[in-house]
CSV table of C-alpha atoms and ligand atoms in Angstrom, one decimal:
chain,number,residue,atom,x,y,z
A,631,UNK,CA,-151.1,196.5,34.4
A,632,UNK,CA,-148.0,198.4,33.6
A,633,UNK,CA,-147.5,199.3,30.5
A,634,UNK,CA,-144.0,197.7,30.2
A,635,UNK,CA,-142.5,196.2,26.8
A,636,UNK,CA,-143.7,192.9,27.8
A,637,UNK,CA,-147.2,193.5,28.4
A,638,UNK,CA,-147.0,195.5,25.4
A,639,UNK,CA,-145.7,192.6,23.2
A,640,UNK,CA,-148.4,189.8,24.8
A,641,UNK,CA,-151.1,192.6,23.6
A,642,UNK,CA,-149.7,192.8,19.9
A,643,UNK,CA,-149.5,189.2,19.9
A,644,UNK,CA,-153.5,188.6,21.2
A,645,UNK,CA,-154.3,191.4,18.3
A,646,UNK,CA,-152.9,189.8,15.8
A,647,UNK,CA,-154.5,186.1,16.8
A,648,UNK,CA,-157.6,187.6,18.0
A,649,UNK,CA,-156.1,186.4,21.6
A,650,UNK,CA,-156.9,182.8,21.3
A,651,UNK,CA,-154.8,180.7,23.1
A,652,UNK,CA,-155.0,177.0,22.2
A,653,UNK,CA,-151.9,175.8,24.7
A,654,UNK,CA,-154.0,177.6,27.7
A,655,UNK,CA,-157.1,175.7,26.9
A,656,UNK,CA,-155.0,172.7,26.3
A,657,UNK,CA,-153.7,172.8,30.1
A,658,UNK,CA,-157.6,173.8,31.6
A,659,UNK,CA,-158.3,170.7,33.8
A,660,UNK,CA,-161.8,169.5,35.3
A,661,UNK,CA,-161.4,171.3,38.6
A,662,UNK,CA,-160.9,174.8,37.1
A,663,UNK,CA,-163.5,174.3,34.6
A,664,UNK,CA,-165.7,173.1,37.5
A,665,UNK,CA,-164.8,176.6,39.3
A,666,UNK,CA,-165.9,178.9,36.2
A,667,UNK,CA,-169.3,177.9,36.9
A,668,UNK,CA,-170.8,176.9,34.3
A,669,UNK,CA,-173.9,174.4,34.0
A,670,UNK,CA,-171.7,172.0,31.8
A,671,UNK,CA,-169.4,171.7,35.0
A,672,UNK,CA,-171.3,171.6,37.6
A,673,UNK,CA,-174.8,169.7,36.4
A,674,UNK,CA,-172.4,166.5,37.4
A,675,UNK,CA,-170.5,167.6,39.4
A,676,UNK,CA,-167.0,165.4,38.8
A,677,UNK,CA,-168.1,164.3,35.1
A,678,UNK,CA,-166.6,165.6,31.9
A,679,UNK,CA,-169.6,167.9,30.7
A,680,UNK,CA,-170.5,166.7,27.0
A,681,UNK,CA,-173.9,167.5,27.1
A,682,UNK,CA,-174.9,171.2,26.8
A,683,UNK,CA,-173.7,173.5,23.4
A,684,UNK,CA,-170.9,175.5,25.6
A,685,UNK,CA,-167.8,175.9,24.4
A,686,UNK,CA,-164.7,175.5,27.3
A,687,UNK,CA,-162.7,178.6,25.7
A,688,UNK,CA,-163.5,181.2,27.8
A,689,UNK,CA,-164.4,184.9,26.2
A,690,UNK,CA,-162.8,186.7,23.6
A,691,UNK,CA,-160.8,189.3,24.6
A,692,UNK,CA,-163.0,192.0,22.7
A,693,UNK,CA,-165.9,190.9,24.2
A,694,UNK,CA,-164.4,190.7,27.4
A,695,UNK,CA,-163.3,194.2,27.6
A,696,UNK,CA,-166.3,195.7,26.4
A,697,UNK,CA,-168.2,193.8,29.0
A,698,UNK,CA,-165.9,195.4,31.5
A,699,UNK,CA,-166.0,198.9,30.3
A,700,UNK,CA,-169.6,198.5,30.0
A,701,UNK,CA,-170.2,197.6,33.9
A,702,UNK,CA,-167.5,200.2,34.4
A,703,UNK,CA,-169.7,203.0,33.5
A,704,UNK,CA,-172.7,201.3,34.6
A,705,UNK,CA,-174.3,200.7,31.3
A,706,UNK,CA,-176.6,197.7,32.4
A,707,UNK,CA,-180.1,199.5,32.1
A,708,UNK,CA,-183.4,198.1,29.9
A,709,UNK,CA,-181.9,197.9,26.1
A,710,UNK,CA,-181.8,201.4,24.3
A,711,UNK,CA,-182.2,202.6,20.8
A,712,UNK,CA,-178.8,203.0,19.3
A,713,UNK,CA,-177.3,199.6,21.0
A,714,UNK,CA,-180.6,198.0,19.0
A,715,UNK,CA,-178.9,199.8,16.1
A,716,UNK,CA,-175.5,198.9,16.6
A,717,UNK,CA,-176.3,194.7,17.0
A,718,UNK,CA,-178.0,194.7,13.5
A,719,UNK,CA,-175.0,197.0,11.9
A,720,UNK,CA,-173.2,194.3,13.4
A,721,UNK,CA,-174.5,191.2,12.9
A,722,UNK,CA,-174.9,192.7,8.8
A,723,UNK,CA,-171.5,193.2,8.6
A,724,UNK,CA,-171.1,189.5,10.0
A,725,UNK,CA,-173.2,187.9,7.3
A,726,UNK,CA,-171.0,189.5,5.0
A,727,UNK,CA,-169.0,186.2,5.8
A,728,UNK,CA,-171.5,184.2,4.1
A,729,UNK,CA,-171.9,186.5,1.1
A,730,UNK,CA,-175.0,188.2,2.2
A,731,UNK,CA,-175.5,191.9,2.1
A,732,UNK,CA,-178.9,192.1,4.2
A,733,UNK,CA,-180.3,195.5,5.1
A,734,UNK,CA,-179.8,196.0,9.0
A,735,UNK,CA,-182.9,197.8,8.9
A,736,UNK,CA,-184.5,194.1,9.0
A,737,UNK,CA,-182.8,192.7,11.8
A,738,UNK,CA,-184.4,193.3,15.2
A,739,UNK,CA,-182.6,191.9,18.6
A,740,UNK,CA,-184.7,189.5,20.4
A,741,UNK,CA,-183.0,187.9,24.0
A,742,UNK,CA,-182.5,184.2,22.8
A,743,UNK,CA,-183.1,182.1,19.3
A,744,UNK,CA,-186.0,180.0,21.3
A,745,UNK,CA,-187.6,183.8,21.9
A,746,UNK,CA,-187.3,184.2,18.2
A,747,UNK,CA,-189.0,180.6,17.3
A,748,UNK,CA,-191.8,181.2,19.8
A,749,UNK,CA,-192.9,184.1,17.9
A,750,UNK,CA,-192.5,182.3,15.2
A,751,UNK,CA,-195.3,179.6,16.3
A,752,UNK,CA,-197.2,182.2,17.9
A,753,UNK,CA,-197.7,184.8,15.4
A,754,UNK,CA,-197.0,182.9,12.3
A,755,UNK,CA,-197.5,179.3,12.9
A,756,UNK,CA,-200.6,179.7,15.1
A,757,UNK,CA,-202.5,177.5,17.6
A,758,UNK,CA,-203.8,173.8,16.0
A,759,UNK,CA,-201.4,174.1,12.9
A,760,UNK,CA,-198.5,171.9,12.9
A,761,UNK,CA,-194.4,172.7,12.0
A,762,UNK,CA,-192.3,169.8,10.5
A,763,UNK,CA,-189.0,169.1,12.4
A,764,UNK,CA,-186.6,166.9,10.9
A,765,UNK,CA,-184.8,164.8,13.4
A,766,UNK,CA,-182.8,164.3,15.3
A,767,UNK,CA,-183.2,168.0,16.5
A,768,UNK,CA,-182.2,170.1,18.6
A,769,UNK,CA,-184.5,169.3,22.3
A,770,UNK,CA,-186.6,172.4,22.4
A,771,UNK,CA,-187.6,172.3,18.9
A,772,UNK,CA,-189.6,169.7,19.9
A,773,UNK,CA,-191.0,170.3,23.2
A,774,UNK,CA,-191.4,173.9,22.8
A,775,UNK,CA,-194.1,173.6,19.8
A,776,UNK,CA,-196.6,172.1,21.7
A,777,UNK,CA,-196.7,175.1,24.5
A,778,UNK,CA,-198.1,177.2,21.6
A,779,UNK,CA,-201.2,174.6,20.6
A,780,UNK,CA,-198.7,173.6,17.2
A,781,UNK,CA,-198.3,170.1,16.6
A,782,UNK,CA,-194.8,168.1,15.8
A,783,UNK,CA,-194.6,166.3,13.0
A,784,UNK,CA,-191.2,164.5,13.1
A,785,UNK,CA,-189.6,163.6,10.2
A,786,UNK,CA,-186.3,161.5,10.4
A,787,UNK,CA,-183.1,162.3,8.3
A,788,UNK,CA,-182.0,159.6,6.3
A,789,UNK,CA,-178.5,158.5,6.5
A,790,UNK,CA,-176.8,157.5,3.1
A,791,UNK,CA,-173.4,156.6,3.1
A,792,UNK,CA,-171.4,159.1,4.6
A,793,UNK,CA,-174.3,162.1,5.1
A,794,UNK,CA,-177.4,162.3,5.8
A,795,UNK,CA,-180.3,163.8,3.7
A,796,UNK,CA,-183.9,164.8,3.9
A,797,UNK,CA,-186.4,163.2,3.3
A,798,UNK,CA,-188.3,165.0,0.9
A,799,UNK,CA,-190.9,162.6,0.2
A,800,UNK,CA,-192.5,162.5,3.5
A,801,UNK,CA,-191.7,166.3,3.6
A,802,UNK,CA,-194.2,166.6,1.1
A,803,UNK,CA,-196.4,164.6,2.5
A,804,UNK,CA,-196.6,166.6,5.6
A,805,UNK,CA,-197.0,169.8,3.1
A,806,UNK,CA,-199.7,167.9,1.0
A,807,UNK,CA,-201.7,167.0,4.3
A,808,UNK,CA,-201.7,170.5,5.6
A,809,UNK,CA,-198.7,171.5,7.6
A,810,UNK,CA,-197.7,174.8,6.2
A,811,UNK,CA,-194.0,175.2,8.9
A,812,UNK,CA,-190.6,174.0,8.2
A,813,UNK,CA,-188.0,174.1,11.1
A,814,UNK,CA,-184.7,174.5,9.4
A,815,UNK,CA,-181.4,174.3,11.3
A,816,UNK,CA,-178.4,174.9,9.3
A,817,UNK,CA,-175.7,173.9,10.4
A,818,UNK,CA,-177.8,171.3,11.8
A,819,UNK,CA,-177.9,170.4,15.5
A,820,UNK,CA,-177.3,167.2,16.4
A,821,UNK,CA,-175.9,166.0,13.1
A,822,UNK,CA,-173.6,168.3,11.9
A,823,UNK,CA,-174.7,168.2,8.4
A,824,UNK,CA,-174.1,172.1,6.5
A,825,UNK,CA,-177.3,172.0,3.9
A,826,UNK,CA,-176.1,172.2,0.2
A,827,UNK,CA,-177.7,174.6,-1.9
A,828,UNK,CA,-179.7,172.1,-4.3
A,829,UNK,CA,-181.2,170.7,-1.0
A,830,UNK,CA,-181.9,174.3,0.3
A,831,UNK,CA,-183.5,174.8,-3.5
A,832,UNK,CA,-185.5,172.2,-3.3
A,833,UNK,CA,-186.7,173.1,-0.5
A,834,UNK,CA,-187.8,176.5,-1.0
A,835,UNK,CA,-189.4,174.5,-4.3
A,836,UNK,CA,-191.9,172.4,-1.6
A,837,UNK,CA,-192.2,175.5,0.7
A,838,UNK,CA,-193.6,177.7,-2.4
A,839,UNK,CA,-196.1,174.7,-3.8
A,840,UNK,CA,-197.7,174.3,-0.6
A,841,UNK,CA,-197.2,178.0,1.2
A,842,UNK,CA,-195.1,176.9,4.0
A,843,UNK,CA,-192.8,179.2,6.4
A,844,UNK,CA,-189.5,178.4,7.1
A,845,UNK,CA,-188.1,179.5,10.4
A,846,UNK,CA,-184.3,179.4,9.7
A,847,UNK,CA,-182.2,178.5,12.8
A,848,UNK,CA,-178.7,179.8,11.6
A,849,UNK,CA,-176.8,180.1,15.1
A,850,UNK,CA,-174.3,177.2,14.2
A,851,UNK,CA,-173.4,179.1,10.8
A,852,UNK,CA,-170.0,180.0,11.8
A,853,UNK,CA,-168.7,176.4,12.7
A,854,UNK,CA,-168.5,175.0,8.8
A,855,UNK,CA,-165.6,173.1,8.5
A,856,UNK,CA,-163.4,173.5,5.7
A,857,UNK,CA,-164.9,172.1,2.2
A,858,UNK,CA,-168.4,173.5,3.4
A,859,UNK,CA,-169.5,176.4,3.1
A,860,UNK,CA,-172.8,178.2,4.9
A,861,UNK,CA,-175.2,179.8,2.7
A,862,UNK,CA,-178.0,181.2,4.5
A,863,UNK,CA,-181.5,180.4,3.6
A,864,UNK,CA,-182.7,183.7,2.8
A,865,UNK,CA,-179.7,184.7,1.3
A,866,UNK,CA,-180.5,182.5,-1.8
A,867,UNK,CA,-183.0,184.2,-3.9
A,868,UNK,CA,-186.2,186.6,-3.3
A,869,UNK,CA,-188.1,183.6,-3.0
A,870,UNK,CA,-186.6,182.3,0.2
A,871,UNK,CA,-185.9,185.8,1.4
A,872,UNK,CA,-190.3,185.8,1.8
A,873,UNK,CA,-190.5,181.7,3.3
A,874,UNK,CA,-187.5,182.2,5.7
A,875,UNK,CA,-187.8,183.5,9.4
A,876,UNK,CA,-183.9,183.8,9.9
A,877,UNK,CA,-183.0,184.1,13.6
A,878,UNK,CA,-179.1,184.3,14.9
A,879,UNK,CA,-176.6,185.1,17.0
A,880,UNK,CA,-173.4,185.2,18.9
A,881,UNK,CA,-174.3,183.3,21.8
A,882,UNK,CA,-172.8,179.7,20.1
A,883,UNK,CA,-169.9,181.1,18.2
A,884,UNK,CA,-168.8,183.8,21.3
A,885,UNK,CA,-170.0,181.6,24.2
A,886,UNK,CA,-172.4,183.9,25.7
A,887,UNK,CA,-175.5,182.6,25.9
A,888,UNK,CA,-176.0,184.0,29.5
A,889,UNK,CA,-175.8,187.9,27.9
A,890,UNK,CA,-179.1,187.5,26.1
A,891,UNK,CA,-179.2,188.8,22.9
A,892,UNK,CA,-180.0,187.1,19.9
A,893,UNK,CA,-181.1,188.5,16.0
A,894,UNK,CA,-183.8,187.6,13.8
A,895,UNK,CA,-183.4,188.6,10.6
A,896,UNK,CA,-186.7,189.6,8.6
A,897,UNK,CA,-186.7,189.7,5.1
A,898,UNK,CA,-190.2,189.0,4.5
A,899,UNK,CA,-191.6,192.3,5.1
A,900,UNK,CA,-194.8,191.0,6.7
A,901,UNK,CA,-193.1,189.3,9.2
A,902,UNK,CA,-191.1,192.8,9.8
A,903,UNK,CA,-194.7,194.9,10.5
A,904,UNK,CA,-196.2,191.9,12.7
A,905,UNK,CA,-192.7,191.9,14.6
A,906,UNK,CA,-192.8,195.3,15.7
A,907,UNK,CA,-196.8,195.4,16.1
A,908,UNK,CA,-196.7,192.2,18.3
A,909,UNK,CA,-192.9,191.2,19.7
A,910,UNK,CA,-191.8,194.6,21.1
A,911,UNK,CA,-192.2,192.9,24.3
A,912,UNK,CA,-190.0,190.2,23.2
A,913,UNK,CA,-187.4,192.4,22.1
A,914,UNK,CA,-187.4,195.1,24.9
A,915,UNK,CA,-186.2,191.8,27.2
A,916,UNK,CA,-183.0,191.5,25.2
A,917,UNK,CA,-180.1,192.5,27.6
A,918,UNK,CA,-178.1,195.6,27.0
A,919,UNK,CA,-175.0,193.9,28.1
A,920,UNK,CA,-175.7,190.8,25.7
A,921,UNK,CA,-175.9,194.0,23.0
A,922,UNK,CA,-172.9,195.4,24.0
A,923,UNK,CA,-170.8,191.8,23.9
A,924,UNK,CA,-172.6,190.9,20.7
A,925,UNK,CA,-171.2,194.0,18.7
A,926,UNK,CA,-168.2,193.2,20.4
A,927,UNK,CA,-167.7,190.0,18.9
A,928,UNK,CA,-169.1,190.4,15.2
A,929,UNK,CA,-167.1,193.8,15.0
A,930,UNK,CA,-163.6,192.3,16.5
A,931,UNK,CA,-163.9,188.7,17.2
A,932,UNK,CA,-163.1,187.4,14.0
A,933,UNK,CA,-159.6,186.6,14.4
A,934,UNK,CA,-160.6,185.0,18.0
A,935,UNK,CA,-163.0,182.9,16.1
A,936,UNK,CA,-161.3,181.8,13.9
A,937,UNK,CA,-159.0,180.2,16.2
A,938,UNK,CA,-161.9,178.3,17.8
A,939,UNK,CA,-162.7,176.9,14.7
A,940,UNK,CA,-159.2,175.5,13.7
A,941,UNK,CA,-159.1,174.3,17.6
A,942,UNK,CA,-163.1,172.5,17.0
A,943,UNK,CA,-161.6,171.1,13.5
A,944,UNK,CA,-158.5,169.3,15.4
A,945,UNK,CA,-160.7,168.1,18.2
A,946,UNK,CA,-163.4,166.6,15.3
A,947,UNK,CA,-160.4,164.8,13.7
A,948,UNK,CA,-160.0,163.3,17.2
A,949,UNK,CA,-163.5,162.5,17.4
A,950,UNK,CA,-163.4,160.6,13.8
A,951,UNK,CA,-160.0,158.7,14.8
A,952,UNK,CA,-161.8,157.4,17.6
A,953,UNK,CA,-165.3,156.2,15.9
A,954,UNK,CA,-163.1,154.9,13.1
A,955,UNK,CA,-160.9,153.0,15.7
A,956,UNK,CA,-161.9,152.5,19.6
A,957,UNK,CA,-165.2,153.1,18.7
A,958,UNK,CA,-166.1,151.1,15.2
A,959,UNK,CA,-169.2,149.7,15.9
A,960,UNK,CA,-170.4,152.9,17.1
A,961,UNK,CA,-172.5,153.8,14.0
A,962,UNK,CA,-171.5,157.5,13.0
A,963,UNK,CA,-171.6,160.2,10.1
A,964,UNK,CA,-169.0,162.4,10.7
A,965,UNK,CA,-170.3,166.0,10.8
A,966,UNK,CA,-169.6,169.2,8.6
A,967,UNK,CA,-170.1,171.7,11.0
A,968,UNK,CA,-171.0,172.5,14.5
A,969,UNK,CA,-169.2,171.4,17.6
A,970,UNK,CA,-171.9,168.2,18.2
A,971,UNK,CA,-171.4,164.5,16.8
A,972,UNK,CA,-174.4,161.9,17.1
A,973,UNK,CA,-173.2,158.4,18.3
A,974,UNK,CA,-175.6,155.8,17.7
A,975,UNK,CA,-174.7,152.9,20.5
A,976,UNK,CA,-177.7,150.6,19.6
A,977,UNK,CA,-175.2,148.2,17.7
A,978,UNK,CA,-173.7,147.6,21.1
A,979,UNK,CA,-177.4,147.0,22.4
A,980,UNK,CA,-177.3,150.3,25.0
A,981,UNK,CA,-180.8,151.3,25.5
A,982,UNK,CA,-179.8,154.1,27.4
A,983,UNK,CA,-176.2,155.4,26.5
A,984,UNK,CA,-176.5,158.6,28.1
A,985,UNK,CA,-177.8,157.0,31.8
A,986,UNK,CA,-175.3,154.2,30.8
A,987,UNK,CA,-171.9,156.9,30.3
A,988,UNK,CA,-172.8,158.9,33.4
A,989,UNK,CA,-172.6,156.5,35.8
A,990,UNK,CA,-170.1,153.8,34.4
A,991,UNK,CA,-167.5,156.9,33.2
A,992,UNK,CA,-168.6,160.1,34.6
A,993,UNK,CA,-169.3,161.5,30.9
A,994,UNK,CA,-172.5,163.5,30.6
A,995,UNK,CA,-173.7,163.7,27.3
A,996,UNK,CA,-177.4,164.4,26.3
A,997,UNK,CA,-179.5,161.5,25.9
A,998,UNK,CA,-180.7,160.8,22.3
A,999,UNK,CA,-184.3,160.5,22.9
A,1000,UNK,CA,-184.5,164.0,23.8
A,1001,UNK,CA,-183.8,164.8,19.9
A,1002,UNK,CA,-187.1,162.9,18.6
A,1003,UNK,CA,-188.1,159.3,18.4
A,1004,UNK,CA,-185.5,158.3,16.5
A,1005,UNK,CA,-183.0,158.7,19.0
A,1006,UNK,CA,-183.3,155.9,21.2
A,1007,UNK,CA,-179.8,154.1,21.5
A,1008,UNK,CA,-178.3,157.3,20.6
A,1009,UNK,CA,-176.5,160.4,22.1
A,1010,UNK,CA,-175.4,164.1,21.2
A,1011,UNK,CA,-171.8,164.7,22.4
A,1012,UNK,CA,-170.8,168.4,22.2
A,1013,UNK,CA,-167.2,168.3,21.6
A,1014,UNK,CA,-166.1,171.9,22.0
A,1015,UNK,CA,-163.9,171.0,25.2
A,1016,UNK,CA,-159.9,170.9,25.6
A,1017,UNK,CA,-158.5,168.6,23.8
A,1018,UNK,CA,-156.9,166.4,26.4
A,1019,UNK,CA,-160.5,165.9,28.1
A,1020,UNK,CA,-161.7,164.8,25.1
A,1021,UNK,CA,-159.1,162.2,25.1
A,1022,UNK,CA,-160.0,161.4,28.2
A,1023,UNK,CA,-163.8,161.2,27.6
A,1024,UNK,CA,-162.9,158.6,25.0
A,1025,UNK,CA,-160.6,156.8,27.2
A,1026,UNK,CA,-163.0,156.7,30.0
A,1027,UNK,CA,-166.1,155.6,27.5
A,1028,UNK,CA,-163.6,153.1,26.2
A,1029,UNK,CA,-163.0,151.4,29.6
A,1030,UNK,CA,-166.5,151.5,30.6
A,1031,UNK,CA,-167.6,149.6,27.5
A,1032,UNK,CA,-164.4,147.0,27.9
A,1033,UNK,CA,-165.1,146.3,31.3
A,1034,UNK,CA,-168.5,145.4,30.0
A,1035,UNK,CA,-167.3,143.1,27.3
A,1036,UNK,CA,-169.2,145.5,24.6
A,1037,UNK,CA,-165.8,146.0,22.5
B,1823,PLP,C1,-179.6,174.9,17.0
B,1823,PLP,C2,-179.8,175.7,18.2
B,1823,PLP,N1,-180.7,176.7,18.2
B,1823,PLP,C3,-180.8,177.5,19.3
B,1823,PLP,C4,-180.1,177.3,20.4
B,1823,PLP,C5,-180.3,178.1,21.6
B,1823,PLP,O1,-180.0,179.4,21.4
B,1823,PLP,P1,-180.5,180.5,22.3
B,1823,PLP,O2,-179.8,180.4,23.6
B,1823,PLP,O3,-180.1,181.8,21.6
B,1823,PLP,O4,-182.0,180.3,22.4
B,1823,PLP,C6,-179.1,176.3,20.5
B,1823,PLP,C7,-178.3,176.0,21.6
B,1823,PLP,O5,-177.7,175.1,21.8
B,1823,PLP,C8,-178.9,175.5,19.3
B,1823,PLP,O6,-178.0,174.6,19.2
C-alpha cells in the first residue's frame, strides 16, 4: 500500500487503539463469517455459532503481521531455542497484568492447555488416582481424565444468590477419601465466576492438609470484567506457588487456537525437573508459528485486547438485559468473566435445549450435559460474537420458545 497521508493516518489511529475496530465487527454478517472458515461457522452450516470458545474479531493486527513476516521468510520449521525463550519472556511480562513477577525461566511452551493437563494426569496425577472437577466444566476436563486411568469425581458449584461457590464440604470429602487433584479453572468455564482470594485461600488450606495438586487452568484470565480482578493461583503465596500446575495462553484472549502454542507455568520446582525429563516430547510439538503470534500478542496486543474486552462487557450487558427480560424464567448467574453464560432452561421443562435451539432457531450452543451431570436442562452460550447476531440469537431463541407457548 502506498504510503500516502491517509494510509498513514488509519496506521496511527490502529496504533493508538491497538487496531480494534468495534463498527467493522458490528457490520460482519453470517455469510462472511461462514467464509472465514472457522468451525463455529461452518459446524451448522446457516446457524449462529454459540457453541465453541472463538471469538468473531478476527486477529490483532500485531499478530497478524508477525504471522505474515514470519511465512515471508519461511520461518515455519520444528520450534527452536530462542522462540521457546521469547514466549516465556513474553507471557512474564503478561502476568505482570495480574501482579505477578514469575521467573520465565519456569515457563516452558507446550502446543495446547489440554497438552498441559494431560501431563498433568500422566505424570503427576497417575493411573487409578482420581482429580476433582467442579462442575459445570469445561467438556474435556471431564472426558479427557479417564484416557489416563484417573477417575472423575464431579463435584457441583453451588449457586447462592447471585454467584456461585464451592463446595468445600464435599471438596474435602473427596480429599479425606483419597483424591489428592484439584482442577482449577479461573476464570471459570462455563460459569463465569473470577475466584476471590479467600476462596483461592481456602483452598490452598484443603490442598496442603490432604497433599493435593492443583492444576491451574488460567486461559480465561484476561476476560475479568470490571470490579473483578484475576489473581493467579500461584501467584498467592509460596504455598500455592508448590500445589499449582499453572498452564496458559494466548489462544482465548488472541483467538488463535489453531497456532498451537500454549504455557505452563512451573513454580513447583519438581514439577519443572519431571517436565523437562518427561514432556520434551510434548513441548517440541508446539508450533513455531503459534510462538511467533504468541509473543506477538502479549508484547503488543494489549491495546487490541483491551478493546475486545470493552466490546465482550457491552455484549454481557445485552446478554443480562435479555435473561432479566425476554428470558426471566431462564434461571441465570450473570458471569464475572469470560465470554461464556450458563442458561439453565429446565424451568421451561427443555430436556434438551441445545438439540431443541438448533433445529427450532438455528442457534448452536453446546449442550449442558457435556459439562458434568449437572447439566441436563442446561446450555453454555459463548457470547464473543458481533453484537447484532447476538441480538438476533436472542430474537430467534425468543420466537422459537413463543411459538411453543414456553414464554
Ligand atoms: C477453560 C479452558 N481451558 C482450555 C481450553 C482449551 O485450550 P487449548 O486449545 O489451549 O487446549 C479452553 C477452550 O475453550 C477452555 O475454555
Amino acid at each position: 500500500m502506498d504510503m500516502n497521508g491517509t494510509a498513514y493516518a488509519t496506521t496511527l489511529d490502529r496504533t493508538l487503539d491497538g487496531g480494534f475496530d468495534a463498527a467493522r465487527i458490528d457490520a460482519e454478517s453470517i455469510e462472511e463469517l461462514e467464509r472465514i472458515g472457522s468451525d463455529k461457522w461452518t459446524r451448522h452450516p446457516g446457524c449462529i455459532g454459540a457453541f465453541i470458545a472463538e471469538m468473531d474479531y478476527g486477529l490483532a493486527p500485531c499478530v497478524a503481521e508477525a504471522i505474515e513476516q514470519a511465512t515471508a521468510r519461511g520461518a515455519l520449521g520444528y520450534i527452536p531455542d530462542p522462540w521457546k525463550r521469547e514466549v516465556a519472556r513474553s507471557c512474564a511480562a503478561w502476568q505482570l497484568r495480574y501482579d505477578w513477577t514469575v521467573n520465565p525461566a519456569v515457563i516452558r511452551p507446550v502446543p495446547d492447555v489440554l497438552e498441559a493437563f494431560e501431563v498433568f494426569l500422566r505424570e503427576i496425577v497417575r493411573s487409578g488416582n482420581a482429580i476433582v472437577v467442579p462442575t459445570p466444566a469445561y467438556m474435556p476436563f471431564l472426558s479427557v481424565p479417564r484416557l489416563y486411568g484417573v477417575d472423575v469425581i464431579e463435584i457441583p458449584m453451588l449457586r447462592a444468590g447471585d454467584g456461585w461457590l464451592f463446595d468445600f464440604d464435599a471438596i474435602e470429602r473427596a480429599f479425606a477419601g483419597g483424591c489428592r487433584a484439584f482442577t482449577l479453572c479461573n476464570p471459570h468455564n462455563p460459569i463465569g465466576k473470577v475466584l476471590t482470594l479467600d476462596e483461592m485461600l481456602r483452598l490452598s488450606d484443603l490442598a496442603a492438609k490432604y497433599d493435593v495438586r492443583i492444576f491451574s487452568d488460567e486461559i480465561h484470565a484476561p476476560f475479568v470484567y470490571q470490579g473483578y480482578r484475576h489473581v493467579p493461583f500461584a501467584s498467592i503465596d509460596e504455598r500455592t506457588a508448590m500445589q499449582a500446575f499453572t498452564s496458559t495462553s494466548a489462544s482465548k484472549s488472541f483467538n488463535i487456537p489453531g497456532t498451537k502454542c500454549a504455557q505452563v507455568i512451573l513454580t513447583n520446582p519438581d514439577d519443572l525437573d519431571m517436565w523437562m525429563r518427561n514432556a520434551e516430547w510434548s513441548e517440541h510439538q508446539t508450533a513455531t508459528i503459534g510462538a511467533i503470534a504468541t509473543t506477538a500478542a502479549y508484547d503488543g496486543g494489549g491495546a487490541w485486547f483491551d478493546g475486545v474486552l470493552r466490546y465482550i462487557e457491552r455484549n454481557i450487558a445485552l446478554v443480562n438485559e435479555e435473561m432479566r427480560t425476554r428470558f426471566s424464567r431462564v434461571r441465570y448467574v450473570p458471569p464475572q468473566g469470560t465470554y461464556i453464560a450458563w442458561l439453565d432452561f429446565s424451568p421451561l421443562g427443555l430436556d434438551d435445549p441445545a438439540g431443541y435451539f438448533l433445529e427450532k432457531a438455528g442457534v448452536a450452543l453446546t449442550d449442558g450435559r457435556e459439562c458434568g451431570e449437572c447439566g441436563a436442562g442446561c446450555v453454555r452460550m459463548n457470547f464473543a460474537m458481533p453484537y447484532p447476531l447476538l441480538g438476533e440469537c436472542f430474537d430467534r431463541m425468543h420466537a422459537a420458545l413463543e411459538a411453543d407457548g414456553l414464554v
